[in-house]
mmCIF file of C-alpha atoms (C1' of nucleotides) in Angstrom:
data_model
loop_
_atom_site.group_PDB
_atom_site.id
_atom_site.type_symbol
_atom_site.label_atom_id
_atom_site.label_comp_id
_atom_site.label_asym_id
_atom_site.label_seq_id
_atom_site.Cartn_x
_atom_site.Cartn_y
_atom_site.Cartn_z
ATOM 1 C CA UNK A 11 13.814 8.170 23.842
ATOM 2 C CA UNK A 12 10.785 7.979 25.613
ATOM 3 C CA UNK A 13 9.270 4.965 26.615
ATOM 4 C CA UNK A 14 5.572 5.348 26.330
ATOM 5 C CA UNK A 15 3.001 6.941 23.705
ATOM 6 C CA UNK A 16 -0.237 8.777 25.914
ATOM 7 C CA UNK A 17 -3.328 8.351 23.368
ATOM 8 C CA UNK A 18 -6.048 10.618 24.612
ATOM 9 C CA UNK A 19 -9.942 10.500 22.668
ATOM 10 C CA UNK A 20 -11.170 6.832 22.866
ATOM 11 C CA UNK A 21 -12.416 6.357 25.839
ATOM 12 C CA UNK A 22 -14.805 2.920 25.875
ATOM 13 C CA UNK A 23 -14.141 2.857 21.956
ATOM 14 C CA UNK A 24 -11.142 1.175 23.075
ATOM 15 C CA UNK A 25 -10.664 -1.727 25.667
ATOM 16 C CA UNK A 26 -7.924 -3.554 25.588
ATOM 17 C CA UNK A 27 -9.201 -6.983 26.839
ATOM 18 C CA UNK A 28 -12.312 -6.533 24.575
ATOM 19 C CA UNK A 29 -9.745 -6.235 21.796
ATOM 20 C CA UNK A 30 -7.513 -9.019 22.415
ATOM 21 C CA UNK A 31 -9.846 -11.481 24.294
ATOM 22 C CA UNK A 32 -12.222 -11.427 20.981
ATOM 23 C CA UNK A 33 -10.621 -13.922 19.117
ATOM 24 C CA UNK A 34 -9.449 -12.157 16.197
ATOM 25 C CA UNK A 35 -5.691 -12.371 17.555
ATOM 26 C CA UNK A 36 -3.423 -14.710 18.899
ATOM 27 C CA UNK A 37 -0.054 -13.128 20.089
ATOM 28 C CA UNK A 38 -1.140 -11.497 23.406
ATOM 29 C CA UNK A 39 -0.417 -12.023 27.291
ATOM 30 C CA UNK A 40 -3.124 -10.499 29.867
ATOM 31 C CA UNK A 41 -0.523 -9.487 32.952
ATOM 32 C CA UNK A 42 -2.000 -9.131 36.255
ATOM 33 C CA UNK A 43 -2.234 -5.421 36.093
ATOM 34 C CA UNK A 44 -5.121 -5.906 33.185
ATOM 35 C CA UNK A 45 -2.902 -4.550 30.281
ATOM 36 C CA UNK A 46 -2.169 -6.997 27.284
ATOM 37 C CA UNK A 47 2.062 -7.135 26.177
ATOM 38 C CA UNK A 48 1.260 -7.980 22.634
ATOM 39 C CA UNK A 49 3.482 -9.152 19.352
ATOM 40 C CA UNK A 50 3.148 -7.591 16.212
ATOM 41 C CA UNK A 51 4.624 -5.890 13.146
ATOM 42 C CA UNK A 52 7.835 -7.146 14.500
ATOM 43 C CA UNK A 53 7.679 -5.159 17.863
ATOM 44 C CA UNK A 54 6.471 -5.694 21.035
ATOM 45 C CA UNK A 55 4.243 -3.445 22.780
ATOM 46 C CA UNK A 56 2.296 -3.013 26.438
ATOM 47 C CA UNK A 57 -1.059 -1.727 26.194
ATOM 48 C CA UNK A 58 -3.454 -0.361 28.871
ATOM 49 C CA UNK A 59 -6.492 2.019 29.229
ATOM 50 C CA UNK A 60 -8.165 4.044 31.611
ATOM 51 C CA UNK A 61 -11.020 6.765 31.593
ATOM 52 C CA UNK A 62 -9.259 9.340 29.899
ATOM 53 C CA UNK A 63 -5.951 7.796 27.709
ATOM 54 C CA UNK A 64 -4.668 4.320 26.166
ATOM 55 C CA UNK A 65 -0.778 3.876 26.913
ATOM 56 C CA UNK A 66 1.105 2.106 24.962
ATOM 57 C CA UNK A 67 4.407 1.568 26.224
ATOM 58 C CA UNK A 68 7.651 0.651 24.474
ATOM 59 C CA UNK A 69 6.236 2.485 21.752
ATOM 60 C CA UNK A 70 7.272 6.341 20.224
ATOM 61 C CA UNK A 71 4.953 8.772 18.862
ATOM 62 C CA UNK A 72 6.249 8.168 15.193
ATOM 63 C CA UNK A 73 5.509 4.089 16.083
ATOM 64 C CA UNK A 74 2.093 5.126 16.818
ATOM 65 C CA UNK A 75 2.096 7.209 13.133
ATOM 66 C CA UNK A 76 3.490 4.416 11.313
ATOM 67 C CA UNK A 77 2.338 1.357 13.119
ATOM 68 C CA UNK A 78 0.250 1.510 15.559
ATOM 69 C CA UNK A 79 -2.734 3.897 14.506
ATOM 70 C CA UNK A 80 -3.385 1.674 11.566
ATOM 71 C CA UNK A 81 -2.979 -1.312 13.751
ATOM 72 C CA UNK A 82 -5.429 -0.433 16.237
ATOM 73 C CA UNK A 83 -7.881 0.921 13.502
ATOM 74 C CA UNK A 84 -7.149 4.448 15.423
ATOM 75 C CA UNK A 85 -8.643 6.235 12.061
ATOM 76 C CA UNK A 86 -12.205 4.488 12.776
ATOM 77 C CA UNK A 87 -15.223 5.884 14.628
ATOM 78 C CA UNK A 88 -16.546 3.080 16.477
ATOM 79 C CA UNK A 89 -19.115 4.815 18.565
ATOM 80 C CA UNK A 90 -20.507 5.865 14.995
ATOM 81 C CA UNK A 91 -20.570 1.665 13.886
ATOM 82 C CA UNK A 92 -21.770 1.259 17.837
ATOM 83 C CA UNK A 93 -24.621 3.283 17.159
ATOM 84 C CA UNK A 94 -25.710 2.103 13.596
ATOM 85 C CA UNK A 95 -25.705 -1.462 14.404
ATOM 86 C CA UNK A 96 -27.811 -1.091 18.126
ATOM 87 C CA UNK A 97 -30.371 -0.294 15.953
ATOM 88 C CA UNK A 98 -30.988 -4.106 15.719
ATOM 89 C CA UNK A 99 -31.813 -5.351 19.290
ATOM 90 C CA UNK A 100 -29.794 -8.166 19.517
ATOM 91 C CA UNK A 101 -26.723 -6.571 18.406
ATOM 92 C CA UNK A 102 -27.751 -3.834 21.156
ATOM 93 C CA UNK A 103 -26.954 -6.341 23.353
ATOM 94 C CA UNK A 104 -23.454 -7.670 21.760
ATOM 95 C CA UNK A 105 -22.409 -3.859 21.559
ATOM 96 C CA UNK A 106 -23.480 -2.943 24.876
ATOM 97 C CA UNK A 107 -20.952 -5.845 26.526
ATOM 98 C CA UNK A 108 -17.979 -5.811 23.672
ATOM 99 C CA UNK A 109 -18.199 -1.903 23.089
ATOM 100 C CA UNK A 110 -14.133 -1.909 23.808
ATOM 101 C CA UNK A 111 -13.614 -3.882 20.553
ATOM 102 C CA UNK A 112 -11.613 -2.802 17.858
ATOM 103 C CA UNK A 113 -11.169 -4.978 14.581
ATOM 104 C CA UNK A 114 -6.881 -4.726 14.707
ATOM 105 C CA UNK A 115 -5.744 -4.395 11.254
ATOM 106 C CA UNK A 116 -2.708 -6.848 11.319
ATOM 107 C CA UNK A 117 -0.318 -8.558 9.254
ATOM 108 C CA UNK A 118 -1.889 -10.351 5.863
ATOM 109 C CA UNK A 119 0.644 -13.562 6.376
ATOM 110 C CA UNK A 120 0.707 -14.131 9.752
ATOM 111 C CA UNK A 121 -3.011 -14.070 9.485
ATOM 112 C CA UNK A 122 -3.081 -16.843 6.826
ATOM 113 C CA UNK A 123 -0.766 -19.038 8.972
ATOM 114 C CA UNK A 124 -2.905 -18.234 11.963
ATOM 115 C CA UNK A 125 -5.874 -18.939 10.909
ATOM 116 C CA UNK A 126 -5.402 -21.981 8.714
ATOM 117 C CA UNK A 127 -4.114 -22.992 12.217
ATOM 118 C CA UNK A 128 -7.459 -22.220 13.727
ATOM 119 C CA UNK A 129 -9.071 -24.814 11.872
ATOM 120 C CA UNK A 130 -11.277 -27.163 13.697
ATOM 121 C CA UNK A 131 -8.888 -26.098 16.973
ATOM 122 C CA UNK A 132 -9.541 -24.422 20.106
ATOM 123 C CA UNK A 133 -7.550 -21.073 20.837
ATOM 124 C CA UNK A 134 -5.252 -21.770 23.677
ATOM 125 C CA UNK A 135 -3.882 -24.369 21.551
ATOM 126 C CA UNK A 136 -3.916 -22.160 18.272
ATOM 127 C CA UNK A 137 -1.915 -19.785 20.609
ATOM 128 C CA UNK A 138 0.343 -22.724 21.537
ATOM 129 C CA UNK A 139 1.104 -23.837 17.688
ATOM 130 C CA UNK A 140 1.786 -20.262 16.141
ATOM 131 C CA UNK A 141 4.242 -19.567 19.494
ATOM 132 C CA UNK A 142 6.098 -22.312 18.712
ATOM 133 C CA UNK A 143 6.502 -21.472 14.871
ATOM 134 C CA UNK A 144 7.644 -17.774 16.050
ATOM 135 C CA UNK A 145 10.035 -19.744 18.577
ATOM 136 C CA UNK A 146 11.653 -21.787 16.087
ATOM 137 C CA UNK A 147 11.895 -19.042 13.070
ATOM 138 C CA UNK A 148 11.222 -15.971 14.030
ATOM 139 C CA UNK A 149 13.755 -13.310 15.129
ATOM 140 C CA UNK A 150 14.577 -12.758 18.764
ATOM 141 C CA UNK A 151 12.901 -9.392 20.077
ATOM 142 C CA UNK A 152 14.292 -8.346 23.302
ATOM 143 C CA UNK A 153 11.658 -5.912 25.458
ATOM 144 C CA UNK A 154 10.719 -5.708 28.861
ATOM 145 C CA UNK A 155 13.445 -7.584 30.485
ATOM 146 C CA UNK A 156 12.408 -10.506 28.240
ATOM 147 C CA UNK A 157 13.106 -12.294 24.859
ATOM 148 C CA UNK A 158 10.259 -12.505 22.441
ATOM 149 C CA UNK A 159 9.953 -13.720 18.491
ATOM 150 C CA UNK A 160 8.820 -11.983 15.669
ATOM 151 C CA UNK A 161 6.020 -14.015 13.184
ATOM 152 C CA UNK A 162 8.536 -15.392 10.566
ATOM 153 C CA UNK A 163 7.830 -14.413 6.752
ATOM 154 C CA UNK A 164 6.672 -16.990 3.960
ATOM 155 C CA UNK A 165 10.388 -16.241 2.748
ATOM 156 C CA UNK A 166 11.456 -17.430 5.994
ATOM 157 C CA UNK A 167 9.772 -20.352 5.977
ATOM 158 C CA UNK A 168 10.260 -21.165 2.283
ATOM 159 C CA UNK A 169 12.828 -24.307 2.395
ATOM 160 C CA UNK A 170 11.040 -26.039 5.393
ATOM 161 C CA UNK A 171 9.610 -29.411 4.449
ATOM 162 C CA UNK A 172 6.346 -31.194 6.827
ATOM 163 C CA UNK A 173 8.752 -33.155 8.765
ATOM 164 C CA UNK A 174 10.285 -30.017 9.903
ATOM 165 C CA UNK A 175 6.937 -29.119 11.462
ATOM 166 C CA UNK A 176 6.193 -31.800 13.824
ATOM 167 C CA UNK A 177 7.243 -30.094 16.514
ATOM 168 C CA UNK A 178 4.284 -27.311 16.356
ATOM 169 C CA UNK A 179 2.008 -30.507 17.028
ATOM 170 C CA UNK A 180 -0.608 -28.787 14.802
ATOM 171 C CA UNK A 181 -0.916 -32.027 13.475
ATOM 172 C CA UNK A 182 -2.718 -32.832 9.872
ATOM 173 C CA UNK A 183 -2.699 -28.496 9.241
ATOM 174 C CA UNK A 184 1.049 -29.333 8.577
ATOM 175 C CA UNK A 185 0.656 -30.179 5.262
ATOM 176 C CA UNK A 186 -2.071 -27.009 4.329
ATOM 177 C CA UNK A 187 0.815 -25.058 6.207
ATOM 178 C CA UNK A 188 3.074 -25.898 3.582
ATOM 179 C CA UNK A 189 1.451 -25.753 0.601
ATOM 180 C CA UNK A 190 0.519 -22.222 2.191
ATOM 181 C CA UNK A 191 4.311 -21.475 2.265
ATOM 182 C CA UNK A 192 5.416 -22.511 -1.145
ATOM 183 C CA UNK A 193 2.519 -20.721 -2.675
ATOM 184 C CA UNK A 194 3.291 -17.345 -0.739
ATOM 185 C CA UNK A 195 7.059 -17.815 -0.945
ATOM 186 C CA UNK A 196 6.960 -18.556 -4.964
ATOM 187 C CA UNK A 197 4.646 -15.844 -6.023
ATOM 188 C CA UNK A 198 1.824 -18.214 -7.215
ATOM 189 C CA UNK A 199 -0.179 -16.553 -4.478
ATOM 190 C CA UNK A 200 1.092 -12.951 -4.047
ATOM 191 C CA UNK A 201 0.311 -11.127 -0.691
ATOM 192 C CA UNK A 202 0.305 -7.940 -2.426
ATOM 193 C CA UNK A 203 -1.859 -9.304 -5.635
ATOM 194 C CA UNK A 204 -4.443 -9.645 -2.852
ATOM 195 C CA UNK A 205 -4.200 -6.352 -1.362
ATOM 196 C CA UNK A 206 -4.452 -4.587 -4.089
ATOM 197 C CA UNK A 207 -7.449 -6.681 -5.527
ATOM 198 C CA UNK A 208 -11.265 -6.683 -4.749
ATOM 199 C CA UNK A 209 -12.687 -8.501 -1.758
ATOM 200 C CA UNK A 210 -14.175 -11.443 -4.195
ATOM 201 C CA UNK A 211 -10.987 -11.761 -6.395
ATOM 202 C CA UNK A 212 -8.859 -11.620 -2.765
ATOM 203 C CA UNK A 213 -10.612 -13.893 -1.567
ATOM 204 C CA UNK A 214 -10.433 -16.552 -4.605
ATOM 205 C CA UNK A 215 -6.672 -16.230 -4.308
ATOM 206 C CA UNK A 216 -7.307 -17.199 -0.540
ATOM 207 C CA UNK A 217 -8.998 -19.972 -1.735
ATOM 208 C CA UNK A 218 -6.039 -21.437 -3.694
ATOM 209 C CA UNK A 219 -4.396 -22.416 -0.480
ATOM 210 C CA UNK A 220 -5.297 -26.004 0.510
ATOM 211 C CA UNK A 221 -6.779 -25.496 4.293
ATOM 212 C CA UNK A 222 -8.193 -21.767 3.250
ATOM 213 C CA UNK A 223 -12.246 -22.594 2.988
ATOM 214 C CA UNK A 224 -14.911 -19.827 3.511
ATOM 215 C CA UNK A 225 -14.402 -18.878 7.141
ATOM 216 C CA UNK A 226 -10.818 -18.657 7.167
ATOM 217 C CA UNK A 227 -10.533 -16.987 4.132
ATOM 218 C CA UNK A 228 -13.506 -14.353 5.648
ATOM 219 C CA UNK A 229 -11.306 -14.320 8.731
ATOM 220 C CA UNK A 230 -7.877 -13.363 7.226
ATOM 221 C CA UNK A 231 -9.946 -10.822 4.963
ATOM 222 C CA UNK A 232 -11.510 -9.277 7.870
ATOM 223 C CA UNK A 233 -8.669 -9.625 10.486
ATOM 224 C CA UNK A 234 -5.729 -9.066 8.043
ATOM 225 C CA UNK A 235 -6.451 -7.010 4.663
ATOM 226 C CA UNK A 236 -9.447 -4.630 6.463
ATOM 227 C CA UNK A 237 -12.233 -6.273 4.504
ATOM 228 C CA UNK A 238 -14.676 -4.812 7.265
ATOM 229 C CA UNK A 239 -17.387 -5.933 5.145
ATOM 230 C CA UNK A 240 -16.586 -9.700 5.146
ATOM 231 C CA UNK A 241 -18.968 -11.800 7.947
ATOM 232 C CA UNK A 242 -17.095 -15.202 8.761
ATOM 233 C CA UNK A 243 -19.331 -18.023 9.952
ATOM 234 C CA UNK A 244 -18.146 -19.967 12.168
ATOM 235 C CA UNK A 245 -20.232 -22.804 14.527
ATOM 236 C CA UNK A 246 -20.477 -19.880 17.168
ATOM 237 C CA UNK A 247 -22.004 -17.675 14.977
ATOM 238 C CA UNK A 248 -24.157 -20.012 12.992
ATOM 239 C CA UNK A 249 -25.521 -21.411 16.155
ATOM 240 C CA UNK A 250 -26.296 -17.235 16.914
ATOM 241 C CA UNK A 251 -27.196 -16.165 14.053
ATOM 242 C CA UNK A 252 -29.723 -19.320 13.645
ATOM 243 C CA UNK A 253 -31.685 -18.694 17.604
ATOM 244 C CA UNK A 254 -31.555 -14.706 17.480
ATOM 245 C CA UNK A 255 -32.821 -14.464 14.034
ATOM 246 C CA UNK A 256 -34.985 -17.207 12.628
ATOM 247 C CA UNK A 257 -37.655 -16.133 11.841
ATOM 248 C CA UNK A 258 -36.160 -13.166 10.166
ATOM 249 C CA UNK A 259 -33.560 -14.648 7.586
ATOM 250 C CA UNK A 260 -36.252 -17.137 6.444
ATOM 251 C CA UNK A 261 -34.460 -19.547 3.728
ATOM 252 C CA UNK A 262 -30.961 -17.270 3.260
ATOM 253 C CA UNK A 263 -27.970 -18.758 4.475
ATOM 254 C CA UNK A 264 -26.263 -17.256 7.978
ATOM 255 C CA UNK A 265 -23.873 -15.837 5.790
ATOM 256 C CA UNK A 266 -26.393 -14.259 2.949
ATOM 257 C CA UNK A 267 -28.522 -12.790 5.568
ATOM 258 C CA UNK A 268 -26.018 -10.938 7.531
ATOM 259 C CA UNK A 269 -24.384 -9.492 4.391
ATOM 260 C CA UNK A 270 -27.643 -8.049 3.663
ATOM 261 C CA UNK A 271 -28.692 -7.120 6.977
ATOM 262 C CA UNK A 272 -25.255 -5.615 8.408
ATOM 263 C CA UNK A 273 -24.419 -4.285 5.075
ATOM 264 C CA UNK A 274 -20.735 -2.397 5.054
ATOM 265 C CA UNK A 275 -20.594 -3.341 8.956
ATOM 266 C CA UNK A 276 -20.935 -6.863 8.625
ATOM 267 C CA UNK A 277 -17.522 -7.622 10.077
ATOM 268 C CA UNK A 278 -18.337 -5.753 12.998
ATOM 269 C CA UNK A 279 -21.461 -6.942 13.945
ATOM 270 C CA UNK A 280 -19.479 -10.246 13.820
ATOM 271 C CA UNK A 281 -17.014 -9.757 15.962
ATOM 272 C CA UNK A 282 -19.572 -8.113 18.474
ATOM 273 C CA UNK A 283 -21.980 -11.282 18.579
ATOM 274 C CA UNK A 284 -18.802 -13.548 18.581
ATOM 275 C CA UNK A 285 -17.569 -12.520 21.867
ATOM 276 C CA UNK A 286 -20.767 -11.982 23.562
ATOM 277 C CA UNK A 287 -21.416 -15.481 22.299
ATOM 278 C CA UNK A 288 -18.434 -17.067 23.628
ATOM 279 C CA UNK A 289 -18.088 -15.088 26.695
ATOM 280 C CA UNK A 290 -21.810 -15.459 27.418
ATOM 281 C CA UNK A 291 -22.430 -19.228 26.648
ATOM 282 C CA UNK A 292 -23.888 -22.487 29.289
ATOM 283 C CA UNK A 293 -21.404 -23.388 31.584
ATOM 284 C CA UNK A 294 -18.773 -20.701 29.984
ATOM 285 C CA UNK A 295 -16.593 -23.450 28.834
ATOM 286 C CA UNK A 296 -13.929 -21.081 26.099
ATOM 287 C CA UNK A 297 -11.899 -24.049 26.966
ATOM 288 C CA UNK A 298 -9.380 -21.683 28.078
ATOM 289 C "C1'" DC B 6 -14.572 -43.806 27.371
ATOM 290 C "C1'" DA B 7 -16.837 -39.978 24.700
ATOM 291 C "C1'" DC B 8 -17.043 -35.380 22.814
ATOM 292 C "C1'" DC B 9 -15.338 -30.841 21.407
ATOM 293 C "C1'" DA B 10 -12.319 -27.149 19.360
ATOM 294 C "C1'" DG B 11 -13.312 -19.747 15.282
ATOM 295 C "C1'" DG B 12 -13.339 -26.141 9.321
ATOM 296 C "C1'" DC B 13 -11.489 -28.252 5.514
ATOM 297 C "C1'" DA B 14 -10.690 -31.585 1.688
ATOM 298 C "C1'" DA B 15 -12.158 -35.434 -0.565
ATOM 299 C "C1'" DG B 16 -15.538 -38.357 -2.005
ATOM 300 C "C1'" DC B 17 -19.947 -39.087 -2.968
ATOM 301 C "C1'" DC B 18 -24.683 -37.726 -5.173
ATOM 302 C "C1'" DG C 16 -24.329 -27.145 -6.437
ATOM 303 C "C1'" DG C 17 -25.133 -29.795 -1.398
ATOM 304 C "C1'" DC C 18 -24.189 -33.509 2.064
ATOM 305 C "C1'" DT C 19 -21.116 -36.847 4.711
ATOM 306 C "C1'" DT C 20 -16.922 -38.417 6.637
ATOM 307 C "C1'" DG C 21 -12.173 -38.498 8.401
ATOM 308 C "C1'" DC C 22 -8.986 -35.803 10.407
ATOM 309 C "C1'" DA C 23 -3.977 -34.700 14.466
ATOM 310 C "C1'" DT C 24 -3.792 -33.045 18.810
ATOM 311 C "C1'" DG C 25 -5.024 -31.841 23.433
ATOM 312 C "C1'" DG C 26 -8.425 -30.733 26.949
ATOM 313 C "C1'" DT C 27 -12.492 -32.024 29.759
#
DNA sequence: CACCAGGCAAGCC
DNA sequence: GGCTTGCATGGT
């Protein structure tokens, strides 16, 4: 079996530390060489890019066709979204320093646990909590000379009770974790009911879960069901959004105003401003 | 010591 | 509807 998958035709569309270092992930290790070992869909992969090819290593070519191209968003012309949103001169700017990023289309759970995690929380520590969880119940992966842990499933999870999660040290999000978990594992909130549903009715059955508000639920929508067109706001973007444009969005909220002005590519133009935002701001303090 | 971190729920009005 | 407050934990 061969051991790595050569992905030619991307070229700056695809950068792996603009993809992983943009917040909309939290399972991923930078190694010295610049390429990001990453944990998903129950595998672990190594992924690097040059000029020409992305290489994704422990990975085969029918991985790539049932995993990986969807996961990396591989069917999406970003130079096309690059182009439509530079149009607009501050997102000229975002593009022009994130134009590696790729919104990853990943698991619908583990983005529900993730980001109800993410709550009011930095994201080395985020990182910290969800590793833990994936320690404690997820199933051993062995790759690269080293043991790794699948993201458990609500099913998984089902019987735990909030003493059981002290050790993630996630503190008060225990309780919004498990309410989380008995609604996923019972049905009450079904993980397919919200695929298969429009954005608004997905996201009211987000919105069931005690700890899902607005943002996260925008956040698992965008990051984990490929509701491109959803624009979580956040204090990084609302602090943004408010500076760059206010005159312009006069008395609509941060949110109303970039529906209407990103349209269809809302989600992108998030993710753009986000890291340029973060990676950009006084005294670059990402505490991390 | 204070303040912050990809907010949220609960309690007010 | 909107606004305020408390919140576990860990870092600076």
């Amino acid at each position: 079996m061969k051991k790595y998958v050569e992905i030619k035709g991307y070229s700056d569309d695809f950068i792996p530390q603009h993809i992983f270092e943009c917040g909309q992930c939290f399972r991923f290790a930078r190694l010295q060489d610049g390429s990001y070992t990453i944990i998903a869909k129950g595998r672990v992969i190594n992924v690097s890019q040059n000029q020409e090819s992305i290489f994704l290593k422990n990975a085969t070519d029918n991985d790539v066709a049932d995993i990986w191209y969807d996961y990396f968003d591989l069917g999406t012309d970003y130079s096309k979204i690059k182009t439509a949103l530079s149009v607009d001169k501050h997102l000229n700017e975002s593009v022009k320093y994130g134009n590696g990023i790729r919104i990853l289309n990943q698991d619908l759970w583990e983005c529900i646990i993730s980001f109800i995690i993410s709550a009011n929380n930095n994201i080395p520590r985020i990182q910290g909590i969800v590793e833990r969880l994936c320690q404690t119940y997820g199933d051993e992966i062995k790759a690269f000379d080293n043991t790794y842990f699948s993201f458990p499933d609500a099913e998984r999870l089902a019987n735990i009770k909030k003493e059981d999660l002290s050790f993630l040290r996630a503190g008060y999000r225990d309780s919004y974790l498990i309410d989380a978990i008995q609604k996923v594992s019972s049905g009450e909130v079904s993980l397919d009911g919200i695929k298969n549903s429009n954005t608004n009715e997905a996201k009211n059955q987000l919105l069931k879960i005690k700890g899902i508000g607005n943002k996260v639920a925008d956040c698992i929508l965008l990051f984990g069901n490929g509701r491109s067109e959803t624009f979580p706001v956040d204090v990084w973007i609302k602090r943004s959004i408010g500076t760059l444009y206010s005159e312009e969005m006069k008395d609509l909220s941060v949110h109303d105003f970039a529906r209407a002005k990103f349209g269809d590519l809302a989600g992108y133009a998030q993710q753009y401003l986000f890291y340029y935002m973060r990676e950009n701001s006084s005294g670059g303090n990402k505490n991390g």
